[in-house]
Short mmCIF file of C-alpha atoms and ligand atoms in Angstrom, two decimals:
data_model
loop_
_atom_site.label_atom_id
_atom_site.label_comp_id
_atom_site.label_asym_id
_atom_site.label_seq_id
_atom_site.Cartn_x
_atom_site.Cartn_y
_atom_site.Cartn_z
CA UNK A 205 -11.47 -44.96 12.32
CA UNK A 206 -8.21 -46.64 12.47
CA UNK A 207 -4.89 -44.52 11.27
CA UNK A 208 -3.45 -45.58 8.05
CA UNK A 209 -0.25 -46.90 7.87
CA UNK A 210 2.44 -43.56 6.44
CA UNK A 211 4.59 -44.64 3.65
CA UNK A 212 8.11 -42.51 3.98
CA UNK A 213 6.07 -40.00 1.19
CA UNK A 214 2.85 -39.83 3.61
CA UNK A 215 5.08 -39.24 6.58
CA UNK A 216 7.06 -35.87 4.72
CA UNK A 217 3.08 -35.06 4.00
CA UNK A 218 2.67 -35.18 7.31
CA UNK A 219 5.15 -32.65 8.61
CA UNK A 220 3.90 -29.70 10.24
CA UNK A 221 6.48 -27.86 8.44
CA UNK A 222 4.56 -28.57 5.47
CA UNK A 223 3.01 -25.69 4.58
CA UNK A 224 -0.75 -25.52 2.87
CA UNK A 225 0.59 -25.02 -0.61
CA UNK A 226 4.10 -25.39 -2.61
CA UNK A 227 3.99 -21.58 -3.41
CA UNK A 228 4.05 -20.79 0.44
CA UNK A 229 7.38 -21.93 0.03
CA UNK A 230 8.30 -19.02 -2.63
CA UNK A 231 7.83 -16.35 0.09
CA UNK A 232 10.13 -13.92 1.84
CA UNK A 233 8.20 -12.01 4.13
CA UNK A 234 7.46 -8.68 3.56
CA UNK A 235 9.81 -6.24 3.47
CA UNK A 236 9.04 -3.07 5.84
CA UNK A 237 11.27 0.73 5.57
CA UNK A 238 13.88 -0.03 8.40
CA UNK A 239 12.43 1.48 11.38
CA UNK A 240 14.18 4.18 13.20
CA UNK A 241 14.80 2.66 16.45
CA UNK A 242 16.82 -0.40 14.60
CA UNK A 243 18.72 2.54 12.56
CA UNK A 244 20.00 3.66 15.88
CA UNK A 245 20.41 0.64 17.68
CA UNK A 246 22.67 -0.86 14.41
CA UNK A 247 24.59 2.36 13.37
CA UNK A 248 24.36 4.24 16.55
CA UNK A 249 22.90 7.59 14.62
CA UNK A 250 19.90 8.71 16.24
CA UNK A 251 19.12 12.26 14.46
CA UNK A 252 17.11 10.02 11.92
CA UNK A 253 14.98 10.75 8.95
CA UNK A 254 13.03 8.48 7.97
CA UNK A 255 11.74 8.53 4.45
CA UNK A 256 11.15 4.96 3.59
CA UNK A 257 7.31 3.95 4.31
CA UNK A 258 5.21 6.53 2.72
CA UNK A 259 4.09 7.91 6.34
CA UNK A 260 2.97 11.25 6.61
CA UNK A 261 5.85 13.33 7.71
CA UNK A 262 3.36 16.32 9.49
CA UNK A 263 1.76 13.57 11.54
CA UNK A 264 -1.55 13.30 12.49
CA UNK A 265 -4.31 16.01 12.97
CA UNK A 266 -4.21 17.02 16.75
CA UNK A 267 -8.37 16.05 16.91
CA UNK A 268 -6.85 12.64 16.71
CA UNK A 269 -4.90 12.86 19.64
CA UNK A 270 -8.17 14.26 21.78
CA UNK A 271 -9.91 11.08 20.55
CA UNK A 272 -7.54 8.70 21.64
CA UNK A 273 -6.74 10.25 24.85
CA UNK A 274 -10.28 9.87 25.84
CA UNK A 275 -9.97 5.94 24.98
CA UNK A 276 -7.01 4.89 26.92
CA UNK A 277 -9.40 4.70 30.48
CA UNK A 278 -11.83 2.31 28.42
CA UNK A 279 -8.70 -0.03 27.39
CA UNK A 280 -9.97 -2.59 29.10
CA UNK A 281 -13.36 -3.37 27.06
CA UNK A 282 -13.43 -4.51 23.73
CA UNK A 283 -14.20 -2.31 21.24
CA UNK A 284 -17.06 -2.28 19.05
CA UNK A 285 -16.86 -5.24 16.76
CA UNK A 286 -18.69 -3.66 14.20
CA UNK A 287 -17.18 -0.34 14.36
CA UNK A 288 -20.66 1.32 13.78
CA UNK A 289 -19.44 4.99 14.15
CA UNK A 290 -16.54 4.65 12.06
CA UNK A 291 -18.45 2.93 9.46
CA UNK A 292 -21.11 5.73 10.05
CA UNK A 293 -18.74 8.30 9.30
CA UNK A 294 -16.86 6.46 6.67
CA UNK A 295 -20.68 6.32 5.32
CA UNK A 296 -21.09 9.73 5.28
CA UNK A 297 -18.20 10.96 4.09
CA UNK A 298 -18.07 8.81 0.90
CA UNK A 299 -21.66 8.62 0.03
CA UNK A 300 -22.43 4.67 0.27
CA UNK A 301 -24.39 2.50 2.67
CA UNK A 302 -23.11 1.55 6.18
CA UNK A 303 -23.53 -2.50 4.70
CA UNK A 304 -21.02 -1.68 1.83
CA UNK A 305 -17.80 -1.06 4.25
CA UNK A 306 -15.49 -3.44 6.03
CA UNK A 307 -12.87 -2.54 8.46
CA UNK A 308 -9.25 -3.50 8.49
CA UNK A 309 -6.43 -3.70 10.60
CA UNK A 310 -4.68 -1.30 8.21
CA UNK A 311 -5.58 -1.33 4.52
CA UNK A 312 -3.28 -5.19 4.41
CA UNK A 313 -5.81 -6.36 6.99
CA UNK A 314 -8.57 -6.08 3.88
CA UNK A 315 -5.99 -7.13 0.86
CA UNK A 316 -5.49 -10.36 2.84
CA UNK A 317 -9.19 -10.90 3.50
CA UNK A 318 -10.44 -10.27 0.48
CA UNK A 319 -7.69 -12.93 -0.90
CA UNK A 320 -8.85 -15.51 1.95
CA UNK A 321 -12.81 -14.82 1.07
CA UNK A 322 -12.43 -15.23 -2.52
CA UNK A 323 -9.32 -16.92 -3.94
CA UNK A 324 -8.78 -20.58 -4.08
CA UNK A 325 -5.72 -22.73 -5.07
CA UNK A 326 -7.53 -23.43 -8.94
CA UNK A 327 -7.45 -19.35 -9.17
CA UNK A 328 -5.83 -16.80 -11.49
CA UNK A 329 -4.98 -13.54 -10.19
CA UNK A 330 -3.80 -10.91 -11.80
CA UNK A 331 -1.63 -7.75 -11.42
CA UNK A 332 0.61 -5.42 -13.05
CA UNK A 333 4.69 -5.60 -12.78
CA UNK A 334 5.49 -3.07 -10.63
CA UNK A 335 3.17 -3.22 -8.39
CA UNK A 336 2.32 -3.51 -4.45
CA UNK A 337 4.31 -6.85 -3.38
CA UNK A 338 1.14 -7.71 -0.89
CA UNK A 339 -0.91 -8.81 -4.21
CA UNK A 340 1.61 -11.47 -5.15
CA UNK A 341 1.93 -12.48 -1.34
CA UNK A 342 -1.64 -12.73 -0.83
CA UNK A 343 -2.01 -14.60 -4.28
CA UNK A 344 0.88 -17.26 -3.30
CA UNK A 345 -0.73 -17.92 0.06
CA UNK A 346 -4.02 -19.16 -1.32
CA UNK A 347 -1.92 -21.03 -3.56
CA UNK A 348 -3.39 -20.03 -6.14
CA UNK A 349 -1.32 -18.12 -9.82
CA UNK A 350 -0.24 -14.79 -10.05
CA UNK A 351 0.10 -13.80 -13.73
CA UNK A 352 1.92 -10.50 -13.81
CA UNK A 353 1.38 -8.48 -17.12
CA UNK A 354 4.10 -6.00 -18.22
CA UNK A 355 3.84 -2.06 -17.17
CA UNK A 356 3.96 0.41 -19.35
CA UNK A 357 6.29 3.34 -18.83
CA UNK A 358 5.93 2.15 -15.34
CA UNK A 359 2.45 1.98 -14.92
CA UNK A 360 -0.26 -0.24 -15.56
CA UNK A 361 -0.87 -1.56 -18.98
CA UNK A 362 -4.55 -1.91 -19.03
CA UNK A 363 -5.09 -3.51 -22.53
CA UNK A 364 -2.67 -5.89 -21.84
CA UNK A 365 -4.25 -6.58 -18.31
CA UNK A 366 -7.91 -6.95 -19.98
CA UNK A 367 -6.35 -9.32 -22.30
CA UNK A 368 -4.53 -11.33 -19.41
CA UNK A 369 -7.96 -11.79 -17.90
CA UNK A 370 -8.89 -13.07 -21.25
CA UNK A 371 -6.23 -15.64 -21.36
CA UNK A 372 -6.83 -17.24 -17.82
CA UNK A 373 -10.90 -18.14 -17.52
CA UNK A 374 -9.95 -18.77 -13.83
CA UNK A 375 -8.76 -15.70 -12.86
CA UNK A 376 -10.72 -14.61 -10.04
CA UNK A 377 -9.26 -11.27 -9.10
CA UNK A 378 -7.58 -7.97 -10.57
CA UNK A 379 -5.06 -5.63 -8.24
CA UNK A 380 -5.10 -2.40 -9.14
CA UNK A 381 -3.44 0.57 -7.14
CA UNK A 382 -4.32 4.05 -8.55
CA UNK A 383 -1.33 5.68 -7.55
CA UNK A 384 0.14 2.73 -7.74
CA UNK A 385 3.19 1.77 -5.22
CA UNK A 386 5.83 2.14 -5.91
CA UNK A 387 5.84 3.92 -9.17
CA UNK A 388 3.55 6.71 -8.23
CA UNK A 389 1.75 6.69 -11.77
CA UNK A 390 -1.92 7.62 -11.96
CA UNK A 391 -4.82 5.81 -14.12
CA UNK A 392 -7.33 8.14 -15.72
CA UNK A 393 -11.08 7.49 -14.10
CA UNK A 394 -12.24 7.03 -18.50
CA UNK A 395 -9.67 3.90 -18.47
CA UNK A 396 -10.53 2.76 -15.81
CA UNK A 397 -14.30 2.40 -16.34
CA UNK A 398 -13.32 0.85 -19.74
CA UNK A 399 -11.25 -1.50 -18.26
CA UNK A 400 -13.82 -2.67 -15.34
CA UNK A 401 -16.47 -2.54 -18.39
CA UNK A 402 -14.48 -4.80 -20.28
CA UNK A 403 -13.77 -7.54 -17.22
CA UNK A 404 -16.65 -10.54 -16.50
CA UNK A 405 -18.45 -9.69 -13.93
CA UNK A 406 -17.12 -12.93 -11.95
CA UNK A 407 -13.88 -11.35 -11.68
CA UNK A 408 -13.45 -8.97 -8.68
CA UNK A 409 -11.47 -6.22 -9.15
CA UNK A 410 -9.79 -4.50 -6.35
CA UNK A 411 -8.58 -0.83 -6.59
CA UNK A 412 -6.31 0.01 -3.74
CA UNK A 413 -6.45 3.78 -3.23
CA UNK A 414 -3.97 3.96 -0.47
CA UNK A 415 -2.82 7.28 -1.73
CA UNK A 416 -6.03 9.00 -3.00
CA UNK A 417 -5.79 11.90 -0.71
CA UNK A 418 -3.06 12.69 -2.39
CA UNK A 419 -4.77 12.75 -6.30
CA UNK A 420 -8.55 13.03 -5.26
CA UNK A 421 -8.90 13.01 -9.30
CA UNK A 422 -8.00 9.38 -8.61
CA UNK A 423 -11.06 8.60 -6.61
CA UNK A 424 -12.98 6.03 -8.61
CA UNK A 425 -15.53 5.66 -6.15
CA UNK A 426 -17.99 6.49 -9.00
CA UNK A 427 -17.35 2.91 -9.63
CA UNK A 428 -19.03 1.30 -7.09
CA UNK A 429 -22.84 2.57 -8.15
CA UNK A 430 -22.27 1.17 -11.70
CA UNK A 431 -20.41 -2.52 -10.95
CA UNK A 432 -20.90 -5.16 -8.10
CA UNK A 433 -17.83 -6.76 -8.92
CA UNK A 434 -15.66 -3.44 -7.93
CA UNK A 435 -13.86 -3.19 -4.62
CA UNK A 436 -12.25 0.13 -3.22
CA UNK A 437 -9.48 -0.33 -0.64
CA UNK A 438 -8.64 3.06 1.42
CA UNK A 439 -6.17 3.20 4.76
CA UNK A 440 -5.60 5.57 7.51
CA UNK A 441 -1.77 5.52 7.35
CA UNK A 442 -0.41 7.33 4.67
CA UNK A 443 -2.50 10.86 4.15
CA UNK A 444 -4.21 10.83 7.46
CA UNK A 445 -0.61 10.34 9.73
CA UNK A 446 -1.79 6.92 11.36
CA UNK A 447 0.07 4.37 10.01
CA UNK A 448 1.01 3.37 13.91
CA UNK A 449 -2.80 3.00 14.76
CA UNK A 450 -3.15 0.09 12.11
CA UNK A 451 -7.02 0.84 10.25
CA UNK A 452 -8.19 0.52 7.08
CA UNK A 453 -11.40 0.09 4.76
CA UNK A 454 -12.77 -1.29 1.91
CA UNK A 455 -15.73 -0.16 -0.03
CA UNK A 456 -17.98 -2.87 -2.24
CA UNK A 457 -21.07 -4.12 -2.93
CA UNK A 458 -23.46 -5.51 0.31
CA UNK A 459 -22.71 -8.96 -1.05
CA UNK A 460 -19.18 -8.33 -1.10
CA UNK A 461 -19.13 -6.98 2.65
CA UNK A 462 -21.30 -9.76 3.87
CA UNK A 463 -18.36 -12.06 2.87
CA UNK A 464 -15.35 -10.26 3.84
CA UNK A 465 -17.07 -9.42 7.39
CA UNK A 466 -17.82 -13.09 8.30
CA UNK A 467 -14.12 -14.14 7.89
CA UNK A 468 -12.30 -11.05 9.38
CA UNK A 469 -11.47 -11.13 12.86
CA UNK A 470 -13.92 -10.11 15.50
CA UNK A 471 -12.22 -7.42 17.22
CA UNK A 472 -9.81 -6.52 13.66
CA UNK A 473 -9.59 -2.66 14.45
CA UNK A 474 -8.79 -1.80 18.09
CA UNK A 475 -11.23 0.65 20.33
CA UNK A 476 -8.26 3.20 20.06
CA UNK A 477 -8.12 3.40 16.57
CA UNK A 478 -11.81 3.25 15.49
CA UNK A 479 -12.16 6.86 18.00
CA UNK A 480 -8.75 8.11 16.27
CA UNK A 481 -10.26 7.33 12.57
CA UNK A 482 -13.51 8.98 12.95
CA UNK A 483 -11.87 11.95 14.27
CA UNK A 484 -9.25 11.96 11.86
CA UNK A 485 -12.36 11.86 9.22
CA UNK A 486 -13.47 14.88 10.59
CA UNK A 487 -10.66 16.90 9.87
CA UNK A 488 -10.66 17.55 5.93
CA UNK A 489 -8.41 20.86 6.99
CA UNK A 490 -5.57 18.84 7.99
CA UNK A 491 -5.96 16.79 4.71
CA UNK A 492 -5.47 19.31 2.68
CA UNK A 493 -2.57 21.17 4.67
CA UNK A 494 -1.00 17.62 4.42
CA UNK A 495 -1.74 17.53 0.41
CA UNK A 496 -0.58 21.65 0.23
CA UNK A 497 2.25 20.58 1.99
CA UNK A 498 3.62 17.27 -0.07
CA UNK A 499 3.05 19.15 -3.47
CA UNK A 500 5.55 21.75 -2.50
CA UNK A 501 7.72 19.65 -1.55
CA UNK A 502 7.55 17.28 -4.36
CA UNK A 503 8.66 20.43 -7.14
CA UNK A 504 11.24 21.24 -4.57
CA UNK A 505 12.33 17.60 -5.08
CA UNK A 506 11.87 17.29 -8.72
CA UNK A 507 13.85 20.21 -9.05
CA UNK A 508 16.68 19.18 -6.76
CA UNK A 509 17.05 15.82 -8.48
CA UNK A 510 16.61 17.30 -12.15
CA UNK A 511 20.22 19.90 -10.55
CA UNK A 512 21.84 16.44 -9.82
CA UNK A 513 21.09 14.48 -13.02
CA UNK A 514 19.14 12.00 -11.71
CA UNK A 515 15.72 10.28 -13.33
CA UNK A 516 12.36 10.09 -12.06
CA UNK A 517 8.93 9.24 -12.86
CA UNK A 518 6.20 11.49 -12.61
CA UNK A 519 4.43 10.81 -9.01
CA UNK A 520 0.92 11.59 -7.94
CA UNK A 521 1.15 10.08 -4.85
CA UNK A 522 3.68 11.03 -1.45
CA UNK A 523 6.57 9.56 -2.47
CA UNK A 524 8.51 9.16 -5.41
CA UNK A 525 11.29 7.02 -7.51
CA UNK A 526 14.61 8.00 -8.58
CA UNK A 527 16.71 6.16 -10.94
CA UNK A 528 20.41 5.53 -9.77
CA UNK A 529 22.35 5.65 -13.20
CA UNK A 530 26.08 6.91 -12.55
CA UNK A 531 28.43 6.97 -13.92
CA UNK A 532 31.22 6.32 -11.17
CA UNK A 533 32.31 2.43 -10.34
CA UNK A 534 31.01 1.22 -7.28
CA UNK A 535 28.04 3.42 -6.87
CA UNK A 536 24.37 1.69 -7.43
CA UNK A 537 21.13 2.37 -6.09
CA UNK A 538 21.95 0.36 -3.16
CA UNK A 539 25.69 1.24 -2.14
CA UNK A 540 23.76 4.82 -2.14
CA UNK A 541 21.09 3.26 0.03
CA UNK A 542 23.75 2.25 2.32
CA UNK A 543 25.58 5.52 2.52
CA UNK A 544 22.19 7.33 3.37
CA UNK A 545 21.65 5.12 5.74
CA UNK A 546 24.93 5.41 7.34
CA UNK A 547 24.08 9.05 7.56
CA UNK A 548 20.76 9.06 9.40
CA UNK A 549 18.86 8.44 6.20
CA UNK A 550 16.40 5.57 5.28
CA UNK A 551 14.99 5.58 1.93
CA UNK A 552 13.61 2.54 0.53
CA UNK A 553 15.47 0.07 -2.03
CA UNK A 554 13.30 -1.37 -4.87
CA UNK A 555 15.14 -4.69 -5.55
CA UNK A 556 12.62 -6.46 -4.84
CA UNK A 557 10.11 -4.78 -6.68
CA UNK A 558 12.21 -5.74 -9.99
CA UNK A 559 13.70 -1.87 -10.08
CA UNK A 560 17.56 -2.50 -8.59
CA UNK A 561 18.11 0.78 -9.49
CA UNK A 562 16.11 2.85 -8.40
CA UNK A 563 15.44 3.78 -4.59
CA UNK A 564 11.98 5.37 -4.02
CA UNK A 565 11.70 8.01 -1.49
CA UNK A 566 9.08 9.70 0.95
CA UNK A 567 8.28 13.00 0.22
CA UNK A 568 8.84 14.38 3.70
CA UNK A 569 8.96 18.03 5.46
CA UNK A 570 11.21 20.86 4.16
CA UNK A 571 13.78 19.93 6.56
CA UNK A 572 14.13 16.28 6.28
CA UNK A 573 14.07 16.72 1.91
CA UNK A 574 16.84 19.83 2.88
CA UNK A 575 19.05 16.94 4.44
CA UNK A 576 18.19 13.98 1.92
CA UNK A 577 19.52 16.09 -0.94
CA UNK A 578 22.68 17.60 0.55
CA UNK A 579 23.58 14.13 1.94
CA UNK A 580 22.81 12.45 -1.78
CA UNK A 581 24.78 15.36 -3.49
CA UNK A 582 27.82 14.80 -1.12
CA UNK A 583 27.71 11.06 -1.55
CA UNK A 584 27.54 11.33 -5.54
CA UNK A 585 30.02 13.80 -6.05
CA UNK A 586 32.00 12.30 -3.17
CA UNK A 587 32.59 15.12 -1.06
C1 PLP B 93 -0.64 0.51 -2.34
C2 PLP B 93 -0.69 0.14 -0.89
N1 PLP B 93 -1.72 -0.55 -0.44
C3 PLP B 93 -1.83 -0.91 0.84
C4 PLP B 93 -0.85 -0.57 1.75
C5 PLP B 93 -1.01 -1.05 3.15
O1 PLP B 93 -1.08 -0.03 4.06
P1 PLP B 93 -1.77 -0.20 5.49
O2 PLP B 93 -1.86 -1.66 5.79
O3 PLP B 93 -0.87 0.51 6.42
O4 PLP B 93 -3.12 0.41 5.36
C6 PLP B 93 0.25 0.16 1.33
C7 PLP B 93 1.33 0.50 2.29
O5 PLP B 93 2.42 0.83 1.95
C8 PLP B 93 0.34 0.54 -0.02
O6 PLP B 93 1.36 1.23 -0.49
#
C-alpha cells in the first residue's frame, strides 16, 4: 500500500513523542519517599531515618532470608512463570482456588494490569479524593476519565461513590483502598458489602488491601465467594518487610485471573522473590510481632503529637497524617518537611495528594519515632 501524503497536522500525529492519549500528557511520574542513599548523597547526613514509604521498620522475618539465600546459586534460570508454590501457599492461606490469584511485581504490578486488561479510552473510573495516586495514573494512561468523588472526614464517601457510578454508565472500574493511603481511615466490612451490592455487576471493583495486616478486621475477602465482579489486591512490602523484593497479588474470580494472567509479563515476579514470599507466608509470628509492634508505637505517637498540638486522623494502617497548622510565619507542612530532612529525617509531603498541609509519616521503631518527635518539637518551638 502506498504511504499517504502527511499534511503539517498528520505529520505532528506522527511524532513519536506523541503519546497514545492527550491525558498521558497530564502526568508527573510518581512520586516515591526520597530514598536514603540520595538523602546522604544531597545533604551529606547519613544517620538516616527513613519514615516516608510505609516500609516495615523491623524488616523482614529471618525465614525470608534462608529462602533467598538458597536462590541466589539458581540465579541463572528463570523462575517459575506461574509461580505455582507461591500461588499454592497464597491458596492456602486465604482459602480460594490456585486459578483465582495473579502475581505482581509488587502490588502496582497488578493495579496497572488490571487497568491495561480492562479499561479503555471510552471508560469511567472511579475513586475517592484522597486516595492512592496509582488509580488516577493508571486511569490517565488508558486514557480513559477519572471521576473523583469527595471524601468524607477523609475517607471514602461510599453513597456518594455508588451514586458516581450511577452518573457515568461507562464507568468500568471502582478503587477502593481499605486502609486507604494516605489517610489511614478504615471501611466497615457491612458498607462495604452494601456498596459492592449496590454496583452493576459490569463494574469491577478493586479493593487494595495493601495494609490489611495491619486491621485484619479489614479483610473483605468474604467478598470474593458472594461477587465475580470483586477484586482483592494484597502486597508483600508493607507488613511482611519486602518492599525491596517487588511481589504482590490479587485475588478474583477465575475469569478475572484468566485475563489479568494473559497480559502480565511472563517472568513478572523474580525466582528470588517467589522463595522469599512463600516463606514470608509461613511466618504468621513475625506478622503479628510486626502488628504488636506498630500499635505501640502508634499511641506513643498519638500521644506525642496530641503534647505538641498537632492534628491527626485516626489511622488503622502503619503510618499516619499530621496536620501542620501553626501558628508561626514561615512554617508549613513543607518548610517542616525540609527541616526534617535536613536533620536525617524523611517523612512524606502530601501536596500532591491535595493535603499541603499535612505530612504523613511511617510509624517506625521506638528509636526512629524517639528522634522524629524531638527533632519536630525543636523545629516548632525553634530551639
Ligand atoms: C494503597 C497502596 N496500594 C498499593 C501500593 C503499592 O505497593 P507495592 O507495589 O510495593 O506492592 C501501595 C504502596 O505504597 C499502597 O499504599
Amino acid at each position: 500500500m502506498q504511504p499517504t501524503k502527511s499534511t503539517e497536522s498528520t505529520k505532528l500525529a506522527l511524532s513519536p513523542l506523541t503519546p497514545a492519549y492527550d491525558s498521558i500528557l497530564e502526568l508527573t511520574p510518581y512520586q516515591t519517599g526520597k530514598p536514603v542513599e540520595e538523602l546522604s548523597r544531597e545533604y551529606g547526613v547519613f544517620d538516616v531515618v527513613k519514615l516516608a514509604s510505609n516500609e516495615n521498620p523491623i524488616g523482614c522475618s529471618p525465614q525470608v532470608t534462608l529462602a533467598i539465600t538458597e536462590q541466589l546459586g539458581r540465579l541463572a534460570r528463570y523462575p517459575d512463570g506461574n509461580g505455582h508454590y507461591l500461588k499454592q501457599a497464597l491458596s492456602d492461606f486465604t482459602d480460594i482456588n490456585i486459578e483465582c490469584i495473579t502475581l505482581g511485581n509488587g502490588s502496582n504490578d497488578l493495579l496497572d494490569i488490571l487497568a491495561r486488561a480492562f479499561v479503555s479510552a471510552d471508560d469511567v473510573v472511579v475513586y475517592s479524593q484522597y486516595c492512592f495516586i496509582v488509580y488516577p495514573m493508571v486511569t490517565r494512561m488508558q486514557g480513559a476519565t477519572g471521576v473523583e468523588v469527595p471524601a468524607h472526614r477523609f475517607g471514602h464517601n461510599l453513597d456518594a461513590m455508588r451514586q458516581a457510578v450511577d452518573d457515568n454508565p461507562n464507568t468500568k472500574m471502582v478503587f477502593i483502598a481499605n486502609p486507604n493511603n494516605p489517610t489511614g481511615t478504615q471501611l466497615q466490612h457491612k458498607e462495604l458489602h452494601k456498596f459492592v451490592a449496590s454496583i452493576p455487576s459490569s463494574v469491577l471493583v478493586v479493593l487494595d488491601e495493601a495494609y490489611i495486616e495491619y486491621s485484619p478486621e479489614s479483610n473483605n475477602r468474604a467478598l470474593l465467594d458472594e461477587f465475580n465482579n470483586v477484586v482483592i489486591v494484597r502486597t508483600f512490602s508493607k507488613a511482611y518487610g519486602l518492599a525491596g523484593l517487588r511481589i504482590g497479588y490479587a485475588l478474583s474470580s477465575t475469569a478475572v485471573a484468566e485475563l489479568l494472567n494473559r497480559i502480565r509479563q511472563p517472568f513478572n515476579v523474580s525466582r528470588v522473590g517467589l522463595a522469599g514470599a512463600v516463606a514470608a507466608l509461613g511466618d504468621q509470628d513475625f506478622i503479628e510481632k510486626t502488628r504488636n509492634t506498630n500499635q505501640e508505637q502508634m499511641h506513643w505517637l498519638e500521644k506525642q503529637f496530641d503534647a505538641l498540638g498537632l492534628a491527626f486522623i485516626k489511622s488503622h494502617a502503619n503510618f499516619i497524617i499530621v496536620e501542620i497548622q501553626v501558628e508561626m510565619e514561615d512554617i508549613t507542612a513543607i518548610s517542616i518537611y525540609q527541616a526534617l530532612l535536613e536533620q536525617g529525617v524523611i517523612v512524606r509531603p502530601l501536596v500532591g495528594y491535595g493535603l499541603p498541609n499535612w505530612l504523613r509519616i511511617t510509624v517506625g521503631i521506638a528509636e526512629d519515632n524517639l528522634r522524629l518527635i524531638d527533632t519536630l518539637r525543636s523545629i516548632l518551638t525553634n530551639d
